[in-house]
Tab-separated table of C-alpha atoms in Angstrom:
chain	number	residue	atom	x	y	z
A	1	MET	CA	31.972	-126.856	-58.103
A	2	SER	CA	30.896	-126.180	-54.522
A	3	ALA	CA	31.614	-122.859	-52.911
A	4	MET	CA	34.797	-122.820	-50.911
A	5	GLN	CA	35.087	-121.274	-47.482
A	6	ARG	CA	37.839	-118.773	-46.919
A	7	LEU	CA	39.637	-118.361	-43.631
A	8	GLU	CA	41.094	-114.922	-43.116
A	9	LEU	CA	43.315	-113.635	-40.344
A	10	ARG	CA	43.127	-109.959	-39.512
A	11	GLN	CA	45.174	-107.954	-37.090
A	12	GLY	CA	43.657	-105.149	-35.097
A	13	GLN	CA	44.172	-103.099	-31.981
A	14	SER	CA	41.677	-102.477	-29.214
A	15	LEU	CA	41.921	-100.817	-25.835
A	16	THR	CA	40.922	-103.040	-22.935
A	17	MET	CA	40.551	-101.503	-19.512
A	18	THR	CA	41.304	-103.896	-16.690
A	19	PRO	CA	39.133	-103.803	-13.546
A	20	GLN	CA	42.134	-102.435	-11.659
A	21	LEU	CA	42.542	-99.561	-14.132
A	22	VAL	CA	38.825	-98.758	-13.938
A	23	GLN	CA	39.018	-98.673	-10.141
A	24	SER	CA	42.122	-96.478	-10.181
A	25	ILE	CA	40.311	-94.051	-12.467
A	26	LYS	CA	37.383	-93.965	-10.047
A	27	LEU	CA	39.736	-93.225	-7.175
A	28	LEU	CA	41.141	-90.300	-9.150
A	29	GLN	CA	37.819	-88.527	-9.519
A	30	LEU	CA	36.602	-89.033	-5.943
A	31	SER	CA	36.477	-85.990	-3.702
A	32	HIS	CA	38.611	-86.099	-0.549
A	33	ALA	CA	35.481	-86.797	1.547
A	34	GLU	CA	34.435	-89.689	-0.692
A	35	LEU	CA	37.981	-91.039	-0.678
A	36	ALA	CA	38.124	-90.875	3.128
A	37	ALA	CA	34.907	-92.920	3.348
A	38	TYR	CA	36.297	-95.508	0.938
A	39	VAL	CA	39.625	-95.810	2.791
A	40	GLU	CA	37.821	-96.099	6.119
A	41	ALA	CA	35.795	-99.017	4.762
A	42	GLU	CA	39.008	-100.707	3.566
A	43	LEU	CA	40.673	-100.252	6.965
A	44	GLU	CA	37.680	-101.939	8.568
A	45	ARG	CA	37.839	-105.012	6.372
A	46	ASN	CA	41.537	-105.446	5.644
A	47	PRO	CA	43.723	-106.366	8.666
A	48	LEU	CA	46.940	-105.725	6.701
A	49	LEU	CA	46.153	-102.040	6.311
A	50	HIS	CA	47.210	-99.631	9.027
A	51	GLU	CA	46.287	-95.958	9.431
A	52	GLY	CA	49.190	-93.633	10.144
A	53	GLU	CA	52.691	-94.715	11.098
A	54	ILE	CA	53.452	-98.077	12.730
A	55	ARG	CA	55.483	-97.454	15.842
A	56	ALA	CA	58.308	-99.862	16.580
A	57	ASP	CA	57.042	-100.383	20.147
A	58	ALA	CA	53.440	-100.938	19.113
A	59	PRO	CA	52.101	-104.438	19.891
A	60	ALA	CA	51.863	-106.572	16.761
A	61	PRO	CA	48.396	-107.898	15.854
A	62	SER	CA	47.976	-111.581	16.668
A	63	LEU	CA	46.682	-114.499	14.615
A	64	ALA	CA	43.464	-114.264	16.623
A	65	ASP	CA	43.102	-110.630	15.501
A	66	PHE	CA	43.503	-111.724	11.889
A	67	LEU	CA	40.882	-114.461	12.175
A	68	ARG	CA	38.439	-112.070	13.857
A	69	ALA	CA	38.997	-109.600	11.027
A	70	LYS	CA	38.265	-112.340	8.520
A	71	GLN	CA	35.021	-113.270	10.274
A	72	LYS	CA	33.999	-109.628	10.456
A	73	ALA	CA	34.630	-109.122	6.750
A	74	GLN	CA	32.669	-112.244	5.874
A	75	ALA	CA	29.788	-111.265	8.163
A	76	ALA	CA	29.614	-107.869	6.486
A	77	GLY	CA	29.413	-109.543	3.093
A	78	ALA	CA	32.632	-107.924	1.927
A	79	ARG	CA	34.407	-109.592	-0.938
A	80	MET	CA	37.711	-109.054	-2.692
A	81	VAL	CA	38.461	-109.836	-6.282
A	82	PRO	CA	40.273	-113.186	-6.484
A	83	GLY	CA	43.486	-113.221	-8.443
A	84	PRO	CA	46.733	-115.047	-8.876
A	85	ALA	CA	48.820	-115.597	-5.788
A	86	PRO	CA	50.990	-112.558	-5.074
A	87	ALA	CA	54.725	-112.661	-5.417
A	88	ARG	CA	56.438	-113.562	-2.185
A	89	ALA	CA	56.541	-110.455	-0.028
A	90	PRO	CA	59.698	-109.393	1.787
A	91	ALA	CA	59.667	-110.676	5.345
A	92	SER	CA	61.590	-107.761	6.801
A	93	SER	CA	60.067	-105.908	9.702
A	94	GLY	CA	58.419	-102.507	9.259
A	95	ALA	CA	55.778	-101.254	6.920
A	96	SER	CA	55.519	-100.457	3.264
A	97	GLY	CA	54.199	-96.984	2.488
A	98	THR	CA	52.266	-95.662	-0.448
A	99	ALA	CA	54.954	-95.863	-3.088
A	100	GLY	CA	55.150	-97.777	-6.344
A	101	ALA	CA	53.781	-97.974	-9.829
A	102	ALA	CA	50.568	-96.501	-11.086
A	103	HIS	CA	48.364	-99.599	-10.799
A	104	GLY	CA	48.504	-102.822	-8.853
A	105	ASP	CA	47.613	-106.302	-10.001
A	106	ILE	CA	44.382	-106.508	-8.093
A	107	GLY	CA	41.910	-104.173	-6.485
A	108	PRO	CA	38.748	-104.181	-4.446
A	109	GLU	CA	35.263	-103.940	-5.840
A	110	MET	CA	34.770	-100.268	-5.199
A	111	GLU	CA	31.000	-100.327	-5.446
A	112	GLU	CA	30.797	-102.984	-2.708
A	113	THR	CA	33.238	-101.380	-0.307
A	114	LEU	CA	32.615	-97.665	-0.622
A	115	ALA	CA	30.265	-96.792	2.225
A	116	ARG	CA	28.335	-93.973	0.573
A	117	ALA	CA	25.242	-93.347	-1.521
A	118	THR	CA	25.433	-93.194	-5.305
A	119	SER	CA	26.390	-89.692	-6.399
A	120	LEU	CA	24.600	-87.714	-9.101
A	121	THR	CA	27.671	-88.058	-11.346
A	122	GLU	CA	27.736	-91.856	-11.036
A	123	HIS	CA	23.973	-92.089	-11.545
A	124	LEU	CA	24.134	-90.078	-14.769
A	125	GLU	CA	27.293	-91.735	-16.122
A	126	ALA	CA	25.702	-95.177	-15.737
A	127	GLN	CA	22.722	-93.994	-17.798
A	128	LEU	CA	24.932	-92.295	-20.358
A	129	ASP	CA	26.770	-95.562	-21.042
A	130	LEU	CA	23.421	-97.118	-22.000
A	131	ALA	CA	22.070	-94.084	-23.849
A	132	THR	CA	24.723	-93.911	-26.594
A	133	ALA	CA	27.567	-95.924	-28.064
A	134	ASP	CA	29.060	-92.860	-29.778
A	135	PRO	CA	32.469	-92.285	-28.097
A	136	ARG	CA	32.428	-88.594	-29.034
A	137	LEU	CA	29.031	-87.996	-27.451
A	138	ARG	CA	30.091	-89.981	-24.400
A	139	ARG	CA	33.247	-87.936	-23.923
A	140	ILE	CA	31.392	-84.625	-24.178
A	141	GLY	CA	28.511	-85.972	-22.091
A	142	GLU	CA	30.843	-87.062	-19.286
A	143	HIS	CA	32.403	-83.608	-19.239
A	144	LEU	CA	28.973	-81.966	-19.027
A	145	ILE	CA	27.976	-84.293	-16.188
A	146	HIS	CA	31.118	-83.381	-14.245
A	147	ASN	CA	30.268	-79.681	-14.674
A	148	LEU	CA	26.715	-79.816	-13.305
A	149	ASP	CA	26.232	-78.028	-10.003
A	150	GLU	CA	24.752	-79.838	-7.017
A	151	ALA	CA	21.239	-78.793	-8.047
A	152	GLY	CA	21.759	-80.470	-11.444
A	153	TYR	CA	22.124	-77.291	-13.531
A	154	LEU	CA	24.714	-76.523	-16.202
A	155	THR	CA	25.803	-72.943	-15.532
A	156	GLU	CA	28.694	-72.675	-17.985
A	157	ASP	CA	28.266	-71.335	-21.493
A	158	LEU	CA	28.204	-74.053	-24.191
A	159	THR	CA	30.578	-72.162	-26.458
A	160	GLU	CA	33.182	-72.053	-23.681
A	161	ILE	CA	32.800	-75.797	-23.113
A	162	ALA	CA	33.136	-76.407	-26.866
A	163	ALA	CA	36.340	-74.349	-26.982
A	164	ARG	CA	37.747	-76.206	-23.980
A	165	LEU	CA	37.045	-79.620	-25.507
A	166	GLN	CA	38.040	-78.544	-29.035
A	167	VAL	CA	34.674	-79.586	-30.480
A	168	SER	CA	31.860	-77.712	-32.188
A	169	PRO	CA	29.072	-76.011	-30.172
A	170	GLU	CA	26.610	-78.198	-32.096
A	171	ASP	CA	28.287	-81.337	-30.695
A	172	VAL	CA	28.034	-79.946	-27.158
A	173	GLU	CA	24.378	-79.041	-27.750
A	174	ALA	CA	23.663	-82.594	-28.963
A	175	ALA	CA	25.364	-84.081	-25.905
A	176	LEU	CA	23.405	-81.771	-23.606
A	177	ARG	CA	20.114	-82.796	-25.218
A	178	LEU	CA	21.081	-86.402	-24.502
A	179	ILE	CA	21.903	-85.597	-20.865
A	180	GLN	CA	18.518	-83.912	-20.519
A	181	THR	CA	16.771	-87.198	-21.376
A	182	LEU	CA	18.299	-88.915	-18.326
A	183	GLU	CA	16.872	-89.271	-14.855
A	184	PRO	CA	16.125	-87.380	-12.675
A	185	SER	CA	13.872	-85.399	-14.971
A	186	GLY	CA	14.996	-81.817	-15.487
A	187	ILE	CA	18.690	-82.569	-15.136
A	188	GLY	CA	21.172	-80.613	-17.260
A	189	ALA	CA	18.978	-77.531	-17.558
A	190	ARG	CA	20.548	-74.090	-17.947
A	191	SER	CA	17.728	-72.192	-16.287
A	192	LEU	CA	14.726	-72.793	-14.062
A	193	ALA	CA	12.391	-72.375	-17.029
A	194	GLU	CA	14.278	-75.023	-19.022
A	195	CYS	CA	14.330	-77.395	-16.022
A	196	LEU	CA	10.560	-77.137	-15.552
A	197	GLY	CA	10.007	-77.336	-19.314
A	198	ILE	CA	11.894	-80.642	-19.551
A	199	GLN	CA	9.715	-82.138	-16.820
A	200	LEU	CA	6.503	-80.846	-18.363
A	201	LYS	CA	7.481	-82.129	-21.803
A	202	GLU	CA	8.014	-85.622	-20.396
A	203	ARG	CA	4.491	-85.426	-18.937
A	204	ASP	CA	3.121	-84.193	-22.288
A	205	ARG	CA	1.995	-80.958	-20.598
A	206	LEU	CA	4.172	-78.420	-22.395
A	207	ASP	CA	1.400	-76.740	-24.373
A	208	PRO	CA	1.609	-73.143	-25.691
A	209	ALA	CA	-0.021	-71.705	-22.574
A	210	MET	CA	2.486	-73.456	-20.317
A	211	GLN	CA	5.363	-72.337	-22.555
A	212	ALA	CA	4.175	-68.751	-22.157
A	213	LEU	CA	4.024	-69.211	-18.383
A	214	LEU	CA	7.603	-70.525	-18.273
A	215	ALA	CA	8.756	-67.591	-20.400
A	216	HIS	CA	7.299	-65.206	-17.796
A	217	LEU	CA	8.343	-66.751	-14.484
A	218	HIS	CA	9.258	-63.262	-13.293
A	219	LEU	CA	5.507	-62.527	-13.269
A	220	VAL	CA	4.984	-65.613	-11.111
A	221	ALA	CA	7.569	-64.312	-8.647
A	222	ARG	CA	5.737	-60.956	-8.519
A	223	GLN	CA	2.366	-62.737	-8.235
A	224	ASP	CA	1.139	-60.714	-11.185
A	225	PHE	CA	-1.760	-63.030	-11.973
A	226	ALA	CA	-3.504	-60.542	-14.246
A	227	GLY	CA	-0.361	-60.261	-16.352
A	228	LEU	CA	-0.003	-64.054	-16.441
A	229	ARG	CA	-3.589	-64.562	-17.596
A	230	LYS	CA	-2.958	-62.074	-20.391
A	231	VAL	CA	0.318	-63.542	-21.704
A	232	CYS	CA	-0.917	-67.142	-21.367
A	233	GLY	CA	-4.368	-66.487	-22.794
A	234	VAL	CA	-6.183	-68.419	-20.047
A	235	ASP	CA	-8.819	-67.676	-17.433
A	236	GLN	CA	-8.341	-67.603	-13.673
A	237	GLU	CA	-9.245	-71.281	-13.162
A	238	ASP	CA	-6.852	-72.527	-15.840
A	239	LEU	CA	-4.057	-70.352	-14.454
A	240	ALA	CA	-4.593	-71.770	-10.969
A	241	ASP	CA	-4.317	-75.310	-12.372
A	242	MET	CA	-1.140	-74.425	-14.274
A	243	LEU	CA	0.493	-72.897	-11.196
A	244	ALA	CA	-0.455	-75.931	-9.122
A	245	GLU	CA	1.180	-78.181	-11.699
A	246	ILE	CA	4.334	-76.059	-11.666
A	247	ARG	CA	4.516	-76.362	-7.869
A	248	ARG	CA	4.476	-80.160	-8.159
A	249	LEU	CA	7.664	-80.134	-10.250
A	250	GLU	CA	11.201	-80.387	-8.879
A	251	PRO	CA	13.132	-77.119	-9.413
A	252	LYS	CA	16.440	-78.613	-8.241
A	253	PRO	CA	16.507	-82.258	-9.407
A	254	GLY	CA	20.157	-82.845	-8.470
A	255	LEU	CA	19.635	-82.204	-4.762
A	256	ALA	CA	18.130	-85.683	-4.341
A	257	PHE	CA	21.706	-86.987	-4.613
A	258	THR	CA	23.267	-84.419	-2.276
A	259	PRO	CA	23.939	-85.482	1.320
A	260	VAL	CA	22.016	-83.535	3.934
A	261	ALA	CA	25.255	-82.248	5.430
A	262	VAL	CA	26.946	-80.186	2.730
A	263	ASP	CA	30.734	-80.241	2.981
A	264	VAL	CA	32.576	-76.953	3.206
A	265	LEU	CA	34.916	-76.535	0.261
A	266	VAL	CA	38.225	-77.919	1.540
A	267	PRO	CA	41.294	-77.563	-0.693
A	268	ASP	CA	43.012	-80.675	-2.004
A	269	VAL	CA	45.992	-78.590	-3.156
A	270	LEU	CA	47.576	-75.455	-1.689
A	271	ILE	CA	49.210	-72.875	-3.978
A	272	ARG	CA	50.977	-69.999	-2.253
A	273	LEU	CA	53.467	-67.278	-3.119
A	274	ALA	CA	56.891	-68.525	-2.014
A	275	PRO	CA	59.523	-66.358	-0.258
A	276	ASP	CA	61.707	-66.503	-3.375
A	277	GLY	CA	58.939	-64.925	-5.456
A	278	GLY	CA	57.783	-68.134	-7.146
A	279	LEU	CA	54.730	-70.272	-6.453
A	280	ALA	CA	54.770	-73.145	-3.953
A	281	VAL	CA	52.463	-76.042	-4.877
A	282	GLU	CA	51.743	-78.785	-2.360
A	283	LEU	CA	49.046	-81.281	-1.476
A	284	ASN	CA	46.924	-80.450	1.542
A	285	PRO	CA	48.062	-82.985	4.188
A	286	GLU	CA	44.665	-82.784	5.904
A	287	THR	CA	42.921	-84.377	2.918
A	288	LEU	CA	45.485	-87.133	2.273
A	289	PRO	CA	44.653	-90.595	3.628
A	290	ARG	CA	47.663	-92.059	5.436
A	291	ILE	CA	47.575	-95.831	5.188
A	292	LEU	CA	50.345	-98.426	5.194
A	293	LEU	CA	50.657	-102.074	4.254
A	294	ASN	CA	51.969	-103.915	7.304
A	295	ARG	CA	54.353	-106.334	5.631
A	296	SER	CA	55.804	-107.678	8.856
A	297	TYR	CA	52.314	-108.655	10.054
A	298	TYR	CA	51.663	-110.331	6.703
A	299	ALA	CA	54.890	-112.327	6.985
A	300	GLU	CA	54.148	-113.452	10.562
A	301	VAL	CA	50.585	-114.546	9.822
A	302	ALA	CA	51.586	-116.308	6.585
A	303	LYS	CA	53.937	-118.590	8.594
A	304	VAL	CA	51.206	-120.013	10.837
A	305	LEU	CA	48.145	-120.273	8.609
A	306	ARG	CA	47.151	-123.822	7.704
A	307	LYS	CA	43.674	-123.666	6.159
A	308	ASP	CA	43.423	-122.911	2.443
A	309	GLU	CA	40.549	-120.489	2.961
A	310	ASP	CA	42.614	-118.502	5.503
A	311	LYS	CA	45.569	-118.397	3.130
A	312	SER	CA	43.292	-117.266	0.312
A	313	PHE	CA	41.859	-114.469	2.445
A	314	LEU	CA	45.358	-113.348	3.455
A	315	SER	CA	46.458	-113.362	-0.185
A	316	GLU	CA	43.481	-111.254	-1.221
A	317	CYS	CA	44.126	-108.829	1.662
A	318	PHE	CA	47.739	-108.430	0.591
A	319	GLN	CA	46.892	-107.864	-3.060
A	320	THR	CA	44.146	-105.366	-2.240
A	321	ALA	CA	46.316	-103.455	0.217
A	322	SER	CA	49.202	-103.350	-2.274
A	323	TRP	CA	46.937	-102.031	-5.014
A	324	LEU	CA	45.356	-99.405	-2.782
A	325	THR	CA	48.604	-97.987	-1.381
A	326	ARG	CA	50.113	-97.760	-4.866
A	327	SER	CA	46.971	-96.234	-6.365
A	328	LEU	CA	46.711	-93.604	-3.639
A	329	GLU	CA	50.304	-92.584	-4.259
A	330	GLN	CA	49.673	-92.389	-8.003
A	331	ARG	CA	46.508	-90.363	-7.375
A	332	SER	CA	48.470	-87.858	-5.280
A	333	ARG	CA	51.217	-87.540	-7.881
A	334	THR	CA	48.698	-86.985	-10.672
A	335	ILE	CA	46.766	-84.310	-8.775
A	336	LEU	CA	50.005	-82.538	-7.847
A	337	LYS	CA	51.253	-82.639	-11.445
A	338	VAL	CA	48.022	-81.117	-12.767
A	339	ALA	CA	48.010	-78.469	-10.024
A	340	ALA	CA	51.600	-77.506	-10.810
A	341	GLU	CA	50.677	-76.935	-14.466
A	342	ILE	CA	47.657	-74.858	-13.388
A	343	ALA	CA	49.974	-72.749	-11.222
A	344	ARG	CA	52.339	-72.268	-14.165
A	345	GLU	CA	49.589	-71.343	-16.627
A	346	GLN	CA	47.609	-69.162	-14.214
A	347	GLU	CA	50.489	-67.472	-12.386
A	348	ASP	CA	48.940	-64.036	-12.997
A	349	PHE	CA	45.790	-65.120	-11.136
A	350	PHE	CA	47.764	-65.999	-7.995
A	351	ARG	CA	49.435	-62.574	-8.130
A	352	GLN	CA	46.589	-60.354	-9.379
A	353	GLY	CA	43.306	-62.184	-8.811
A	354	VAL	CA	40.518	-63.071	-11.231
A	355	SER	CA	41.535	-60.322	-13.644
A	356	GLY	CA	44.747	-62.280	-14.288
A	357	LEU	CA	43.032	-65.479	-15.402
A	358	ARG	CA	44.238	-66.771	-18.759
A	359	PRO	CA	42.408	-69.058	-21.201
A	360	MET	CA	43.267	-72.670	-20.365
A	361	THR	CA	41.713	-75.881	-21.660
A	362	LEU	CA	41.816	-79.499	-20.565
A	363	LYS	CA	43.593	-80.308	-23.816
A	364	SER	CA	46.344	-77.729	-23.287
A	365	VAL	CA	47.083	-79.037	-19.784
A	366	ALA	CA	46.988	-82.645	-20.990
A	367	GLU	CA	49.504	-81.896	-23.741
A	368	ALA	CA	51.772	-79.930	-21.409
A	369	ILE	CA	52.141	-82.737	-18.859
A	370	GLY	CA	51.795	-85.747	-21.152
A	371	MET	CA	48.488	-87.099	-19.873
A	372	HIS	CA	45.165	-87.946	-21.477
A	373	GLU	CA	42.530	-85.235	-21.586
A	374	SER	CA	40.029	-87.458	-19.751
A	375	THR	CA	42.514	-87.818	-16.890
A	376	ILE	CA	42.683	-84.038	-16.497
A	377	SER	CA	38.884	-83.894	-16.495
A	378	ARG	CA	38.698	-86.461	-13.690
A	379	VAL	CA	41.357	-84.682	-11.656
A	380	ALA	CA	39.470	-81.388	-11.965
A	381	ALA	CA	36.198	-83.000	-10.830
A	382	ASN	CA	35.437	-82.663	-7.098
A	383	LYS	CA	38.813	-81.066	-6.283
A	384	ALA	CA	39.617	-77.615	-4.934
A	385	ILE	CA	42.680	-75.386	-4.786
A	386	GLY	CA	43.420	-73.248	-1.739
A	387	THR	CA	45.018	-69.874	-2.499
A	388	GLU	CA	45.761	-66.696	-0.599
A	389	ARG	CA	42.640	-65.281	-2.272
A	390	GLY	CA	40.360	-68.073	-1.112
A	391	THR	CA	39.484	-71.647	-2.081
A	392	TYR	CA	38.313	-72.326	-5.635
A	393	PRO	CA	37.042	-75.467	-7.400
A	394	MET	CA	39.841	-76.726	-9.645
A	395	LYS	CA	37.640	-76.479	-12.718
A	396	PHE	CA	37.325	-72.722	-12.035
A	397	PHE	CA	40.798	-72.275	-13.540
A	398	PHE	CA	39.766	-73.804	-16.870
A	399	GLY	CA	38.069	-71.565	-19.381
A	400	ALA	CA	38.039	-70.511	-22.997
A	401	ALA	CA	39.182	-67.223	-24.443
A	402	THR	CA	36.779	-64.513	-25.482
A	403	GLY	CA	35.753	-64.739	-29.098
A	404	GLU	CA	37.712	-61.602	-30.013
A	405	GLY	CA	40.939	-62.057	-28.074
A	406	GLU	CA	43.202	-64.025	-25.814
A	407	HIS	CA	41.679	-63.017	-22.478
A	408	SER	CA	39.868	-65.521	-20.281
A	409	ALA	CA	36.080	-65.243	-20.451
A	410	LYS	CA	35.993	-65.466	-16.638
A	411	ALA	CA	38.391	-62.533	-16.351
A	412	VAL	CA	36.304	-60.467	-18.765
A	413	ARG	CA	33.094	-61.249	-16.847
A	414	HIS	CA	34.830	-60.279	-13.611
A	415	ARG	CA	35.883	-56.951	-15.129
A	416	ILE	CA	32.330	-56.296	-16.375
A	417	ARG	CA	30.986	-56.889	-12.854
A	418	GLN	CA	33.593	-54.490	-11.441
A	419	LEU	CA	32.614	-51.779	-13.925
A	420	VAL	CA	28.911	-52.144	-13.122
A	421	GLU	CA	29.526	-52.127	-9.372
A	422	ALA	CA	31.529	-48.908	-9.744
A	423	GLU	CA	28.677	-47.111	-11.534
A	424	GLY	CA	27.121	-44.064	-9.923
A	425	PRO	CA	23.365	-43.399	-9.818
A	426	ASP	CA	23.712	-40.840	-12.609
A	427	HIS	CA	26.364	-42.655	-14.628
A	428	VAL	CA	25.164	-46.051	-15.870
A	429	LEU	CA	27.234	-47.700	-18.600
A	430	SER	CA	25.630	-49.132	-21.702
A	431	ASP	CA	26.948	-52.389	-23.159
A	432	GLN	CA	28.709	-50.363	-25.859
A	433	ALA	CA	30.356	-48.130	-23.231
A	434	ILE	CA	31.529	-51.181	-21.289
A	435	ALA	CA	32.960	-52.700	-24.482
A	436	GLN	CA	34.821	-49.473	-25.240
A	437	THR	CA	36.229	-49.319	-21.690
A	438	LEU	CA	37.453	-52.890	-21.982
A	439	GLN	CA	38.983	-52.183	-25.386
A	440	ALA	CA	40.856	-49.233	-23.890
A	441	ASP	CA	42.271	-51.689	-21.339
A	442	GLY	CA	43.495	-53.942	-24.145
A	443	VAL	CA	40.590	-56.411	-24.046
A	444	GLN	CA	39.143	-56.755	-27.537
A	445	VAL	CA	35.494	-57.592	-26.950
A	446	ALA	CA	32.379	-56.794	-28.951
A	447	ARG	CA	29.214	-55.198	-27.565
A	448	ARG	CA	27.218	-58.373	-28.189
A	449	THR	CA	29.756	-60.348	-26.136
A	450	VAL	CA	29.409	-57.855	-23.290
A	451	ALA	CA	25.630	-58.287	-23.464
A	452	LYS	CA	25.975	-62.081	-23.359
A	453	TYR	CA	28.331	-62.017	-20.379
A	454	ARG	CA	26.184	-59.429	-18.563
A	455	GLU	CA	23.109	-61.626	-18.962
A	456	ALA	CA	25.068	-64.669	-17.752
A	457	LEU	CA	25.985	-62.656	-14.643
A	458	ARG	CA	22.286	-61.788	-14.241
A	459	ILE	CA	23.038	-58.092	-14.395
A	460	PRO	CA	20.095	-56.042	-15.734
A	461	SER	CA	20.476	-53.890	-18.829
A	462	SER	CA	21.613	-50.284	-18.450
A	463	ALA	CA	17.976	-49.144	-18.590
A	464	GLY	CA	17.006	-51.623	-15.877
A	465	ARG	CA	19.938	-50.591	-13.674
A	466	ARG	CA	19.073	-46.924	-14.176
A	467	ARG	CA	15.446	-47.482	-13.063
A	468	ARG	CA	16.573	-49.555	-10.062
A	469	ARG	CA	18.996	-46.858	-8.860
A	470	ASN	CA	16.742	-43.938	-9.640
A	471	PRO	CA	13.064	-45.056	-9.539
A	472	LYS	CA	11.877	-41.583	-10.570
A	473	VAL	CA	13.556	-41.889	-13.974
């Protein structure tokens, strides 16, 4: 009897992200400067979009204006994603503002219309997608990428990141090792020595002598060549070659993706003490793009167009403009919602300063406002909050608790810095004395934690501080 074939039906669920959803997510994580560049490009190519309010006495664009806009868009090589014909738009006069649902039915190809160079974040995320298929590693890796500074360094402690993401430090370490295999070489390092070591390892030049040199970069800074020859076990000629090789490396690999003109930190959200004693949270109007879909112009042009290609272009313009205005409104609402939760959780900071910071994770904010953790991460990327105490990156307000208590690690580090700065030349606090002072203030922290935070702040040990303040000791 021949083998029989079986036909089985299985049900399953999978998450499919539409191009429009992907583009809306990208809009969410853009900085206000990047968003302004993107919107400007859309205004150039889409005649149905209008910047600012449309005055009733303003002359309406003509059919000739529309056709010129079409030619200009085609000449520039701009293209919109084709889609089904839009539902018939209302023909009433006036303009439609940025209101509506979260996502439209169609959107522009962001990569083709955004007039800016690829950012370091985008460059690394594209590589990360190819480097691993593990969703856990990808999620942690994306968070690490978003937390690199403009030079490409990771300055935050891995245990704090692990606590924020509710994963193990080993998982974060594995994700960081993966990030450090990406280009540009040296990215994701936590120190200059590690950055140079990554580059040397890729060149197969990280031998024991070079490892010793990297471990004693402070001798390089002091030009203590005799000391370097001793710790590296090399002669003068070999040391000269090693130093020349070090000079050929890139100490700040991320700067290749930083524009020459560095933007001043401009707040996306303003949080102020209100007259009634509460906190007022509002979007910064200076960073909000103000664009409208001119529905009356769409209706007028739609009446007179005869060629199919003109009608198709008009349809694409309408769909793209509808998607963009709705997505910008959703972006603003999402940022405001996250900022309001930050204000609620970190109210003591806005009243007391850094010492009032509380532990707060992406997960806790996501659960509080009913959003996905990845959404909170994207909102926090490239955004800033303006306060009466200055302007801070939004991710500054996220941080884990100290290992021994419920105080924010940032607040504890700030207090350690204050204690050190208040030291006199004859009264230098040891790590144990600092820990005891903090414990007296209600902050349960161990001596080893004080030492770790002090080193992260690049504060010398008590012996080093004593010698610096009193060289005769």
